[in-house]
Tab-separated table of C-alpha atoms in Angstrom:
chain	number	residue	atom	x	y	z
A	1	MET	CA	0.000	0.000	0.000
A	2	CYS	CA	2.896	2.294	0.785
A	3	GLY	CA	4.233	2.193	-2.786
A	4	SER	CA	0.957	3.006	-4.495
A	5	GLU	CA	0.289	5.918	-2.138
A	6	LEU	CA	3.816	7.253	-2.647
A	7	ASN	CA	3.482	6.985	-6.436
A	8	LEU	CA	0.233	8.919	-6.454
A	9	GLY	CA	1.541	11.758	-4.299
A	10	ALA	CA	5.051	12.023	-5.728
A	11	PHE	CA	4.431	11.412	-9.431
A	12	ALA	CA	0.820	11.112	-10.616
A	13	HIS	CA	-0.738	14.205	-9.042
A	14	PRO	CA	2.210	16.543	-9.724
A	15	ALA	CA	2.164	15.455	-13.391
A	16	LEU	CA	-1.591	15.910	-13.489
A	17	LYS	CA	-1.325	19.451	-12.114
A	18	ARG	CA	0.733	20.441	-15.165
A	19	GLN	CA	-2.118	19.519	-17.522
A	20	PRO	CA	-4.724	21.934	-18.912
A	21	LEU	CA	-7.664	22.515	-16.562
A	22	GLU	CA	-10.167	20.440	-18.546
A	23	THR	CA	-7.813	17.453	-18.738
A	24	HIS	CA	-6.821	17.860	-15.109
A	25	ILE	CA	-10.400	17.820	-13.841
A	26	LEU	CA	-11.475	14.869	-15.995
A	27	VAL	CA	-8.478	12.736	-15.047
A	28	ARG	CA	-8.590	13.695	-11.358
A	29	SER	CA	-12.285	12.834	-11.258
A	30	SER	CA	-11.652	9.501	-13.006
A	31	PHE	CA	-8.797	8.651	-10.628
A	32	ALA	CA	-10.962	9.586	-7.641
A	33	GLY	CA	-13.710	7.252	-8.816
A	34	LEU	CA	-11.358	4.382	-9.616
A	35	PHE	CA	-9.358	4.645	-6.405
A	36	GLY	CA	-12.542	5.181	-4.435
A	37	HIS	CA	-13.633	1.696	-5.505
A	38	VAL	CA	-10.236	-0.028	-5.296
A	39	MET	CA	-8.652	1.498	-2.194
A	40	PRO	CA	-11.112	0.138	0.399
A	41	LEU	CA	-10.244	-3.393	-0.721
A	42	TRP	CA	-6.531	-2.566	-1.041
A	43	MET	CA	-6.353	-0.941	2.397
A	44	ALA	CA	-8.349	-3.672	4.135
A	45	GLY	CA	-6.234	-6.328	2.436
A	46	SER	CA	-3.020	-4.609	3.493
A	47	VAL	CA	-4.162	-4.369	7.106
A	48	LEU	CA	-5.199	-8.025	7.065
A	49	LEU	CA	-1.862	-9.039	5.566
A	50	ASN	CA	-0.024	-7.055	8.243
A	51	LEU	CA	-2.109	-8.801	10.900
A	52	LEU	CA	-1.319	-12.204	9.381
A	53	LEU	CA	2.376	-11.303	9.388
A	54	LEU	CA	2.131	-10.201	13.012
A	55	LEU	CA	0.681	-13.475	14.288
A	56	PRO	CA	3.667	-15.678	13.340
A	57	LEU	CA	5.979	-13.173	15.037
A	58	GLU	CA	4.161	-13.760	18.316
A	59	HIS	CA	6.593	-16.492	19.342
A	60	LEU	CA	9.681	-14.507	18.319
A	61	ASN	CA	11.462	-11.850	20.301
A	62	GLN	CA	9.525	-9.009	21.879
A	63	SER	CA	11.227	-6.298	19.810
A	64	ALA	CA	10.159	-7.822	16.493
A	65	TRP	CA	6.606	-8.288	17.708
A	66	ASN	CA	6.426	-4.721	19.072
A	67	LEU	CA	7.657	-3.229	15.794
A	68	ALA	CA	5.147	-5.254	13.767
A	69	ALA	CA	2.351	-4.310	16.190
A	70	ILE	CA	3.200	-0.607	15.870
A	71	ALA	CA	3.199	-0.980	12.071
A	72	LEU	CA	-0.246	-2.574	12.248
A	73	ALA	CA	-1.525	0.203	14.520
A	74	ILE	CA	-0.251	2.838	12.077
A	75	GLN	CA	-2.004	1.070	9.208
A	76	VAL	CA	-5.267	0.875	11.120
A	77	PHE	CA	-4.947	4.556	11.998
A	78	ALA	CA	-4.288	5.350	8.304
A	79	VAL	CA	-7.530	3.603	7.343
A	80	VAL	CA	-9.551	5.475	9.970
A	81	PHE	CA	-7.835	8.743	9.057
A	82	SER	CA	-8.681	8.115	5.390
A	83	LEU	CA	-12.358	7.704	6.183
A	84	VAL	CA	-12.410	11.012	8.060
A	85	GLY	CA	-10.029	13.105	5.925
A	86	PRO	CA	-9.463	12.335	2.250
A	87	VAL	CA	-12.457	10.071	1.497
A	88	PRO	CA	-15.157	12.776	1.823
A	89	ILE	CA	-13.114	15.075	-0.424
A	90	ASN	CA	-12.475	12.221	-2.850
A	91	ASN	CA	-16.202	11.530	-3.041
A	92	ARG	CA	-16.837	15.145	-4.049
A	93	ILE	CA	-14.032	15.071	-6.637
A	94	THR	CA	-15.622	12.060	-8.370
A	95	LYS	CA	-18.552	14.300	-9.352
A	96	TRP	CA	-16.452	17.092	-10.870
A	97	THR	CA	-16.632	17.947	-14.541
A	98	PRO	CA	-14.959	20.899	-16.243
A	99	GLU	CA	-18.382	22.584	-16.284
A	100	SER	CA	-19.284	21.866	-12.663
A	101	VAL	CA	-15.969	22.229	-10.848
A	102	PRO	CA	-16.539	24.228	-7.619
A	103	LYS	CA	-14.930	27.622	-7.097
A	104	ASP	CA	-12.757	26.279	-4.277
A	105	TRP	CA	-11.578	23.221	-6.230
A	106	THR	CA	-7.887	24.059	-5.809
A	107	ALA	CA	-8.320	24.388	-2.038
A	108	GLN	CA	-10.137	21.046	-1.912
A	109	GLU	CA	-7.425	19.369	-3.982
A	110	HIS	CA	-4.732	20.907	-1.793
A	111	ARG	CA	-6.458	19.661	1.372
A	112	TRP	CA	-6.751	16.172	-0.141
A	113	ASP	CA	-3.064	16.256	-1.121
A	114	VAL	CA	-2.016	17.281	2.411
A	115	TYR	CA	-4.112	14.501	3.933
A	116	HIS	CA	-2.693	12.090	1.372
A	117	TRP	CA	0.902	13.029	2.250
A	118	LEU	CA	0.201	12.622	5.975
A	119	ARG	CA	-1.254	9.180	5.316
A	120	THR	CA	1.602	8.268	2.989
A	121	CYS	CA	4.248	9.294	5.523
A	122	GLY	CA	2.553	7.136	8.138
A	123	LEU	CA	2.428	4.189	5.753
A	124	VAL	CA	6.120	4.598	4.872
A	125	VAL	CA	6.937	4.505	8.591
A	126	ALA	CA	4.687	1.447	9.033
A	127	PHE	CA	6.420	-0.346	6.163
A	128	ALA	CA	9.855	0.502	7.569
A	129	LEU	CA	8.851	-0.786	11.007
A	130	LEU	CA	7.448	-3.972	9.510
A	131	ALA	CA	10.642	-4.569	7.519
A	132	LEU	CA	12.710	-3.829	10.620
A	133	SER	CA	10.638	-6.298	12.638
A	134	VAL	CA	11.550	-9.028	10.171
A	135	GLY	CA	15.199	-8.000	10.414
A	136	VAL	CA	15.381	-8.161	14.220
A	137	ARG	CA	13.525	-11.431	14.647
């Protein structure tokens, strides 16, 4: 999950912002709709996978288990944060067309991008902790 979030924030959206307004709005709206359908499954699957990775570490040393548990907690927090922060904005963006884009569309996009970067940073930390937990086992 970390890689896809990082790609979107670091490459896809900056490239999209350089496009003409009409293209930008249509593509952003399409991405919002697509990711709005895919990400709930992707995020839930990632959390479940982290949980499944945590269970076998239960019998290993305490440090490895603690790191994996913190990674899982960060992922769960990222899911809850997503539901409160970026998802409502994303749901509005799915309805945008070049003709119906709201006056504050740039502010809404900026807020979504900030929330996205906060979530992405958390997921990068979670991934690093999970990898470290495997290394210290």
